mmCIF file of N, CA and C in Angstrom:
data_model
loop_
_atom_site.group_PDB
_atom_site.id
_atom_site.type_symbol
_atom_site.label_atom_id
_atom_site.label_comp_id
_atom_site.label_asym_id
_atom_site.label_seq_id
_atom_site.Cartn_x
_atom_site.Cartn_y
_atom_site.Cartn_z
ATOM 1 N N MET A 1 108.573 112.019 121.090
ATOM 2 C CA MET A 1 107.632 111.646 120.050
ATOM 3 C C MET A 1 108.408 111.286 118.789
ATOM 4 N N LYS A 2 108.100 110.132 118.212
ATOM 5 C CA LYS A 2 108.751 109.694 116.986
ATOM 6 C C LYS A 2 107.815 109.930 115.809
ATOM 7 N N LEU A 3 108.375 110.406 114.704
ATOM 8 C CA LEU A 3 107.611 110.600 113.480
ATOM 9 C C LEU A 3 108.164 109.673 112.414
ATOM 10 N N SER A 4 107.277 109.095 111.633
ATOM 11 C CA SER A 4 107.736 108.273 110.519
ATOM 12 C C SER A 4 108.237 109.188 109.414
ATOM 13 N N ILE A 5 108.988 108.632 108.491
ATOM 14 C CA ILE A 5 109.464 109.407 107.347
ATOM 15 C C ILE A 5 108.285 109.966 106.575
ATOM 16 N N ALA A 6 107.240 109.171 106.392
ATOM 17 C CA ALA A 6 106.064 109.620 105.644
ATOM 18 C C ALA A 6 105.407 110.802 106.328
ATOM 19 N N THR A 7 105.217 110.723 107.626
ATOM 20 C CA THR A 7 104.575 111.807 108.359
ATOM 21 C C THR A 7 105.425 113.064 108.304
ATOM 22 N N LEU A 8 106.713 112.924 108.503
ATOM 23 C CA LEU A 8 107.603 114.066 108.481
ATOM 24 C C LEU A 8 107.618 114.719 107.108
ATOM 25 N N ALA A 9 107.748 113.935 106.051
ATOM 26 C CA ALA A 9 107.777 114.482 104.698
ATOM 27 C C ALA A 9 106.484 115.203 104.374
ATOM 28 N N CYS A 10 105.358 114.609 104.693
ATOM 29 C CA CYS A 10 104.069 115.219 104.389
ATOM 30 C C CYS A 10 103.816 116.446 105.249
ATOM 31 N N THR A 11 104.241 116.430 106.486
ATOM 32 C CA THR A 11 104.069 117.583 107.360
ATOM 33 C C THR A 11 104.856 118.770 106.827
ATOM 34 N N ILE A 12 106.073 118.536 106.404
ATOM 35 C CA ILE A 12 106.894 119.607 105.852
ATOM 36 C C ILE A 12 106.268 120.146 104.581
ATOM 37 N N LEU A 13 105.817 119.279 103.692
ATOM 38 C CA LEU A 13 105.215 119.722 102.442
ATOM 39 C C LEU A 13 103.927 120.487 102.669
ATOM 40 N N THR A 14 103.118 120.067 103.618
ATOM 41 C CA THR A 14 101.872 120.766 103.899
ATOM 42 C C THR A 14 102.156 122.195 104.325
ATOM 43 N N ALA A 15 103.193 122.400 105.096
ATOM 44 C CA ALA A 15 103.519 123.736 105.568
ATOM 45 C C ALA A 15 104.050 124.617 104.443
ATOM 46 N N VAL A 16 104.684 124.028 103.432
ATOM 47 C CA VAL A 16 105.322 124.788 102.376
ATOM 48 C C VAL A 16 104.377 125.090 101.222
ATOM 49 N N ASN A 17 103.489 124.191 100.862
ATOM 50 C CA ASN A 17 102.654 124.336 99.681
ATOM 51 C C ASN A 17 101.344 125.041 99.986
ATOM 52 N N ALA A 18 101.043 126.055 99.169
ATOM 53 C CA ALA A 18 99.818 126.828 99.363
ATOM 54 C C ALA A 18 98.588 126.034 98.941
ATOM 55 N N TYR A 19 98.732 125.195 97.914
ATOM 56 C CA TYR A 19 97.611 124.396 97.434
ATOM 57 C C TYR A 19 97.755 122.965 97.926
ATOM 58 N N PRO A 20 96.645 122.331 98.263
ATOM 59 C CA PRO A 20 96.745 120.920 98.636
ATOM 60 C C PRO A 20 97.180 120.103 97.430
ATOM 61 N N GLY A 21 97.823 119.020 97.692
ATOM 62 C CA GLY A 21 98.270 118.165 96.610
ATOM 63 C C GLY A 21 98.735 116.831 97.134
ATOM 64 N N VAL A 22 99.549 116.174 96.321
ATOM 65 C CA VAL A 22 100.029 114.840 96.655
ATOM 66 C C VAL A 22 101.533 114.778 96.410
ATOM 67 N N TYR A 23 102.231 114.158 97.345
ATOM 68 C CA TYR A 23 103.662 113.913 97.256
ATOM 69 C C TYR A 23 103.821 112.491 96.738
ATOM 70 N N LEU A 24 104.484 112.325 95.590
ATOM 71 C CA LEU A 24 104.639 111.028 94.937
ATOM 72 C C LEU A 24 106.122 110.728 94.747
ATOM 73 N N CYS A 25 106.520 109.499 95.048
ATOM 74 C CA CYS A 25 107.922 109.102 94.901
ATOM 75 C C CYS A 25 108.031 107.777 94.151
ATOM 76 N N THR A 26 109.148 107.614 93.452
ATOM 77 C CA THR A 26 109.365 106.404 92.659
ATOM 78 C C THR A 26 109.815 105.210 93.492
ATOM 79 N N ASP A 27 110.250 105.446 94.721
ATOM 80 C CA ASP A 27 110.674 104.353 95.591
ATOM 81 C C ASP A 27 109.895 104.385 96.896
ATOM 82 N N SER A 28 109.870 103.260 97.580
ATOM 83 C CA SER A 28 109.160 103.189 98.856
ATOM 84 C C SER A 28 109.847 104.066 99.901
ATOM 85 N N GLY A 29 109.107 104.378 100.949
ATOM 86 C CA GLY A 29 109.658 105.200 102.019
ATOM 87 C C GLY A 29 109.860 106.651 101.628
ATOM 88 N N PHE A 30 109.149 107.092 100.591
ATOM 89 C CA PHE A 30 109.257 108.466 100.092
ATOM 90 C C PHE A 30 110.698 108.797 99.726
ATOM 91 N N THR A 31 111.297 107.891 98.919
ATOM 92 C CA THR A 31 112.657 108.084 98.422
ATOM 93 C C THR A 31 112.640 107.956 96.907
ATOM 94 N N GLY A 32 113.811 108.057 96.293
ATOM 95 C CA GLY A 32 113.903 108.037 94.843
ATOM 96 C C GLY A 32 113.568 109.420 94.311
ATOM 97 N N THR A 33 113.030 109.478 93.113
ATOM 98 C CA THR A 33 112.587 110.746 92.543
ATOM 99 C C THR A 33 111.234 111.091 93.132
ATOM 100 N N CYS A 34 111.126 112.256 93.763
ATOM 101 C CA CYS A 34 109.879 112.669 94.415
ATOM 102 C C CYS A 34 109.389 113.992 93.846
ATOM 103 N N VAL A 35 108.082 114.102 93.711
ATOM 104 C CA VAL A 35 107.450 115.298 93.165
ATOM 105 C C VAL A 35 106.210 115.607 93.980
ATOM 106 N N HIS A 36 105.976 116.891 94.241
ATOM 107 C CA HIS A 36 104.713 117.315 94.845
ATOM 108 C C HIS A 36 103.877 117.919 93.730
ATOM 109 N N ILE A 37 102.675 117.392 93.545
ATOM 110 C CA ILE A 37 101.775 117.910 92.518
ATOM 111 C C ILE A 37 100.641 118.645 93.208
ATOM 112 N N ASP A 38 100.566 119.972 92.966
ATOM 113 C CA ASP A 38 99.468 120.770 93.503
ATOM 114 C C ASP A 38 98.171 120.330 92.849
ATOM 115 N N HIS A 39 97.123 120.341 93.629
ATOM 116 C CA HIS A 39 95.816 119.924 93.107
ATOM 117 C C HIS A 39 94.773 120.890 93.654
ATOM 118 N N ASN A 40 94.728 122.083 93.054
ATOM 119 C CA ASN A 40 93.895 123.149 93.586
ATOM 120 C C ASN A 40 92.456 123.138 93.083
ATOM 121 N N ARG A 41 92.085 122.134 92.303
ATOM 122 C CA ARG A 41 90.693 122.014 91.852
ATOM 123 C C ARG A 41 90.160 120.648 92.267
ATOM 124 N N PRO A 42 89.579 120.583 93.464
ATOM 125 C CA PRO A 42 89.077 119.299 93.974
ATOM 126 C C PRO A 42 88.127 118.618 92.996
ATOM 127 N N GLY A 43 88.267 117.313 92.900
ATOM 128 C CA GLY A 43 87.382 116.527 92.053
ATOM 129 C C GLY A 43 87.802 116.441 90.602
ATOM 130 N N THR A 44 88.863 117.153 90.203
ATOM 131 C CA THR A 44 89.332 117.070 88.826
ATOM 132 C C THR A 44 90.503 116.096 88.738
ATOM 133 N N CYS A 45 90.735 115.590 87.556
ATOM 134 C CA CYS A 45 91.768 114.583 87.341
ATOM 135 C C CYS A 45 93.140 115.230 87.155
ATOM 136 N N ALA A 46 94.126 114.703 87.848
ATOM 137 C CA ALA A 46 95.521 115.117 87.676
ATOM 138 C C ALA A 46 96.264 113.960 87.013
ATOM 139 N N HIS A 47 96.854 114.237 85.860
ATOM 140 C CA HIS A 47 97.554 113.216 85.084
ATOM 141 C C HIS A 47 99.041 113.236 85.430
ATOM 142 N N LEU A 48 99.620 112.069 85.634
ATOM 143 C CA LEU A 48 101.050 111.992 85.906
ATOM 144 C C LEU A 48 101.798 111.943 84.585
ATOM 145 N N GLY A 49 102.870 112.688 84.495
ATOM 146 C CA GLY A 49 103.664 112.719 83.276
ATOM 147 C C GLY A 49 104.476 111.452 83.086
ATOM 148 N N GLY A 50 105.172 111.383 81.980
ATOM 149 C CA GLY A 50 105.974 110.220 81.643
ATOM 150 C C GLY A 50 107.086 109.917 82.629
ATOM 151 N N ASP A 51 107.565 110.944 83.319
ATOM 152 C CA ASP A 51 108.627 110.725 84.300
ATOM 153 C C ASP A 51 108.125 110.017 85.548
ATOM 154 N N LEU A 52 106.808 110.073 85.796
ATOM 155 C CA LEU A 52 106.267 109.524 87.033
ATOM 156 C C LEU A 52 105.190 108.465 86.808
ATOM 157 N N GLY A 53 104.435 108.580 85.729
ATOM 158 C CA GLY A 53 103.355 107.630 85.461
ATOM 159 C C GLY A 53 103.859 106.198 85.388
ATOM 160 N N GLY A 54 103.239 105.316 86.172
ATOM 161 C CA GLY A 54 103.633 103.918 86.188
ATOM 162 C C GLY A 54 104.908 103.634 86.962
ATOM 163 N N LYS A 55 105.372 104.612 87.733
ATOM 164 C CA LYS A 55 106.623 104.439 88.477
ATOM 165 C C LYS A 55 106.487 104.773 89.955
ATOM 166 N N VAL A 56 105.286 105.062 90.430
ATOM 167 C CA VAL A 56 105.074 105.516 91.809
ATOM 168 C C VAL A 56 105.060 104.341 92.783
ATOM 169 N N SER A 57 105.863 104.463 93.848
ATOM 170 C CA SER A 57 105.906 103.430 94.888
ATOM 171 C C SER A 57 105.536 103.954 96.271
ATOM 172 N N SER A 58 105.381 105.277 96.412
ATOM 173 C CA SER A 58 104.881 105.848 97.666
ATOM 174 C C SER A 58 104.061 107.094 97.363
ATOM 175 N N VAL A 59 102.964 107.245 98.108
ATOM 176 C CA VAL A 59 101.973 108.293 97.880
ATOM 177 C C VAL A 59 101.686 108.998 99.198
ATOM 178 N N GLY A 60 101.729 110.329 99.194
ATOM 179 C CA GLY A 60 101.446 111.082 100.410
ATOM 180 C C GLY A 60 100.593 112.302 100.158
ATOM 181 N N PRO A 61 99.262 112.169 100.254
ATOM 182 C CA PRO A 61 98.403 113.355 100.128
ATOM 183 C C PRO A 61 98.679 114.344 101.262
ATOM 184 N N ASP A 62 98.591 115.627 100.953
ATOM 185 C CA ASP A 62 98.723 116.651 101.984
ATOM 186 C C ASP A 62 97.578 116.536 102.977
ATOM 187 N N ASN A 63 97.780 117.068 104.148
ATOM 188 C CA ASN A 63 96.780 117.028 105.211
ATOM 189 C C ASN A 63 95.464 117.671 104.782
ATOM 190 N N ASN A 64 95.543 118.718 103.960
ATOM 191 C CA ASN A 64 94.336 119.426 103.536
ATOM 192 C C ASN A 64 93.819 118.982 102.168
ATOM 193 N N ALA A 65 94.329 117.878 101.636
ATOM 194 C CA ALA A 65 93.888 117.394 100.319
ATOM 195 C C ALA A 65 92.612 116.567 100.397
ATOM 196 N N GLY A 66 92.261 116.109 101.586
ATOM 197 C CA GLY A 66 91.097 115.237 101.719
ATOM 198 C C GLY A 66 91.419 113.843 101.218
ATOM 199 N N ARG A 67 90.392 113.150 100.789
ATOM 200 C CA ARG A 67 90.567 111.789 100.274
ATOM 201 C C ARG A 67 90.991 111.871 98.812
ATOM 202 N N CYS A 68 92.042 111.158 98.459
ATOM 203 C CA CYS A 68 92.544 111.152 97.082
ATOM 204 C C CYS A 68 92.421 109.751 96.500
ATOM 205 N N LEU A 69 91.844 109.669 95.327
ATOM 206 C CA LEU A 69 91.754 108.403 94.605
ATOM 207 C C LEU A 69 92.948 108.295 93.667
ATOM 208 N N MET A 70 93.632 107.166 93.717
ATOM 209 C CA MET A 70 94.774 106.882 92.855
ATOM 210 C C MET A 70 94.318 105.880 91.800
ATOM 211 N N PHE A 71 94.563 106.183 90.530
ATOM 212 C CA PHE A 71 94.048 105.368 89.429
ATOM 213 C C PHE A 71 95.160 104.703 88.624
ATOM 214 N N THR A 72 94.858 103.512 88.112
ATOM 215 C CA THR A 72 95.798 102.812 87.237
ATOM 216 C C THR A 72 95.686 103.295 85.797
ATOM 217 N N GLY A 73 94.620 103.984 85.464
ATOM 218 C CA GLY A 73 94.443 104.553 84.132
ATOM 219 C C GLY A 73 94.900 106.002 84.094
ATOM 220 N N GLY A 74 95.271 106.470 82.925
ATOM 221 C CA GLY A 74 95.800 107.820 82.776
ATOM 222 C C GLY A 74 94.780 108.929 82.788
ATOM 223 N N ASP A 75 93.498 108.582 82.758
ATOM 224 C CA ASP A 75 92.444 109.600 82.723
ATOM 225 C C ASP A 75 91.484 109.407 83.894
ATOM 226 N N CYS A 76 92.051 109.108 85.064
ATOM 227 C CA CYS A 76 91.264 108.819 86.274
ATOM 228 C C CYS A 76 90.242 107.725 86.011
ATOM 229 N N ASP A 77 90.735 106.670 85.387
ATOM 230 C CA ASP A 77 89.913 105.496 85.121
ATOM 231 C C ASP A 77 90.720 104.254 85.508
ATOM 232 N N GLY A 78 90.129 103.115 85.348
ATOM 233 C CA GLY A 78 90.798 101.873 85.729
ATOM 234 C C GLY A 78 90.640 101.590 87.207
ATOM 235 N N ASP A 79 91.402 100.626 87.697
ATOM 236 C CA ASP A 79 91.355 100.286 89.121
ATOM 237 C C ASP A 79 91.807 101.481 89.948
ATOM 238 N N ASN A 80 91.262 101.576 91.164
ATOM 239 C CA ASN A 80 91.647 102.692 92.018
ATOM 240 C C ASN A 80 91.556 102.315 93.485
ATOM 241 N N TYR A 81 92.249 103.081 94.293
ATOM 242 C CA TYR A 81 92.138 102.976 95.744
ATOM 243 C C TYR A 81 92.253 104.391 96.293
ATOM 244 N N TYR A 82 91.789 104.604 97.520
ATOM 245 C CA TYR A 82 91.909 105.945 98.076
ATOM 246 C C TYR A 82 92.998 106.020 99.131
ATOM 247 N N SER A 83 93.601 107.188 99.197
ATOM 248 C CA SER A 83 94.663 107.458 100.159
ATOM 249 C C SER A 83 94.344 108.766 100.868
ATOM 250 N N ILE A 84 94.641 108.808 102.154
ATOM 251 C CA ILE A 84 94.492 110.033 102.927
ATOM 252 C C ILE A 84 95.800 110.295 103.671
ATOM 253 N N PHE A 85 95.977 111.521 104.119
ATOM 254 C CA PHE A 85 97.157 111.893 104.894
ATOM 255 C C PHE A 85 97.324 110.953 106.079
ATOM 256 N N PRO A 86 98.479 110.446 106.384
ATOM 257 C CA PRO A 86 99.789 110.794 105.839
ATOM 258 C C PRO A 86 100.195 109.996 104.606
ATOM 259 N N GLY A 87 99.340 109.101 104.137
ATOM 260 C CA GLY A 87 99.620 108.408 102.891
ATOM 261 C C GLY A 87 100.102 106.984 103.043
ATOM 262 N N ASP A 88 100.690 106.506 101.961
ATOM 263 C CA ASP A 88 101.120 105.116 101.860
ATOM 264 C C ASP A 88 102.593 105.075 101.457
ATOM 265 N N PRO A 89 103.479 104.797 102.399
ATOM 266 C CA PRO A 89 104.907 104.839 102.108
ATOM 267 C C PRO A 89 105.446 103.662 101.292
ATOM 268 N N ASP A 90 104.660 102.599 101.140
ATOM 269 C CA ASP A 90 105.159 101.435 100.401
ATOM 270 C C ASP A 90 104.005 100.736 99.689
ATOM 271 N N LEU A 91 103.783 101.107 98.424
ATOM 272 C CA LEU A 91 102.674 100.524 97.664
ATOM 273 C C LEU A 91 102.873 99.041 97.383
ATOM 274 N N SER A 92 104.096 98.535 97.502
ATOM 275 C CA SER A 92 104.315 97.106 97.255
ATOM 276 C C SER A 92 103.689 96.240 98.343
ATOM 277 N N THR A 93 103.357 96.833 99.485
ATOM 278 C CA THR A 93 102.737 96.077 100.579
ATOM 279 C C THR A 93 101.241 96.356 100.703
ATOM 280 N N LEU A 94 100.710 97.240 99.887
ATOM 281 C CA LEU A 94 99.300 97.612 99.942
ATOM 282 C C LEU A 94 98.520 96.802 98.908
ATOM 283 N N TYR A 95 97.472 96.137 99.326
ATOM 284 C CA TYR A 95 96.647 95.317 98.426
ATOM 285 C C TYR A 95 97.500 94.347 97.607
ATOM 286 N N GLY A 96 98.467 93.729 98.249
ATOM 287 C CA GLY A 96 99.317 92.752 97.575
ATOM 288 C C GLY A 96 100.191 93.347 96.482
ATOM 289 N N GLY A 97 100.462 94.641 96.556
ATOM 290 C CA GLY A 97 101.307 95.297 95.560
ATOM 291 C C GLY A 97 100.586 95.668 94.283
ATOM 292 N N LYS A 98 99.269 95.545 94.279
ATOM 293 C CA LYS A 98 98.460 95.776 93.076
ATOM 294 C C LYS A 98 98.678 97.151 92.436
ATOM 295 N N TYR A 99 98.988 98.166 93.255
ATOM 296 C CA TYR A 99 99.115 99.526 92.724
ATOM 297 C C TYR A 99 100.558 100.009 92.611
ATOM 298 N N ASN A 100 101.504 99.209 93.057
ATOM 299 C CA ASN A 100 102.906 99.600 92.974
ATOM 300 C C ASN A 100 103.330 99.730 91.513
ATOM 301 N N ASP A 101 103.881 100.868 91.160
ATOM 302 C CA ASP A 101 104.321 101.162 89.783
ATOM 303 C C ASP A 101 103.183 101.069 88.772
ATOM 304 N N ARG A 102 101.957 101.351 89.219
ATOM 305 C CA ARG A 102 100.808 101.295 88.309
ATOM 306 C C ARG A 102 99.911 102.531 88.397
ATOM 307 N N ILE A 103 100.317 103.568 89.111
ATOM 308 C CA ILE A 103 99.508 104.779 89.249
ATOM 309 C C ILE A 103 99.835 105.730 88.093
ATOM 310 N N TYR A 104 98.762 106.181 87.384
ATOM 311 C CA TYR A 104 98.939 107.095 86.257
ATOM 312 C C TYR A 104 98.162 108.400 86.409
ATOM 313 N N SER A 105 97.247 108.457 87.374
ATOM 314 C CA SER A 105 96.472 109.677 87.593
ATOM 315 C C SER A 105 95.855 109.637 88.982
ATOM 316 N N PHE A 106 95.384 110.803 89.436
ATOM 317 C CA PHE A 106 94.718 110.856 90.737
ATOM 318 C C PHE A 106 93.709 111.991 90.774
ATOM 319 N N LYS A 107 92.836 111.913 91.756
ATOM 320 C CA LYS A 107 91.790 112.915 91.956
ATOM 321 C C LYS A 107 91.603 113.076 93.459
ATOM 322 N N CYS A 108 91.693 114.303 93.965
ATOM 323 C CA CYS A 108 91.547 114.549 95.406
ATOM 324 C C CYS A 108 90.258 115.306 95.708
ATOM 325 N N GLY A 109 89.900 115.306 96.982
ATOM 326 C CA GLY A 109 88.702 116.016 97.413
ATOM 327 C C GLY A 109 87.433 115.302 97.021
ATOM 328 N N VAL A 110 87.514 113.970 96.936
ATOM 329 C CA VAL A 110 86.347 113.166 96.528
ATOM 330 C C VAL A 110 85.834 112.350 97.686
#
């Protein structure tokens, strides 16, 4: 059985993190600077800090995070798309690259 990098990374994170959340990386293929953001209050907005906001190129919601909306605005506003486990390893190929390096906030469990 072969696993993609995205599936493997998200599977490992799901096993380690007590709270559901999202794995975000600055480069495609879940590389570059990567951060897991816990999101233990479903339906609330999670804001990305200056180190990550507008720089995300791969998104991986945890298996137990449900559907996560990714927003171009910093307050869960603006254009959005939804992502589910195992996520999107290359935002430059999703919707013509519309969301690559443009994610500033997200909301899961919606």
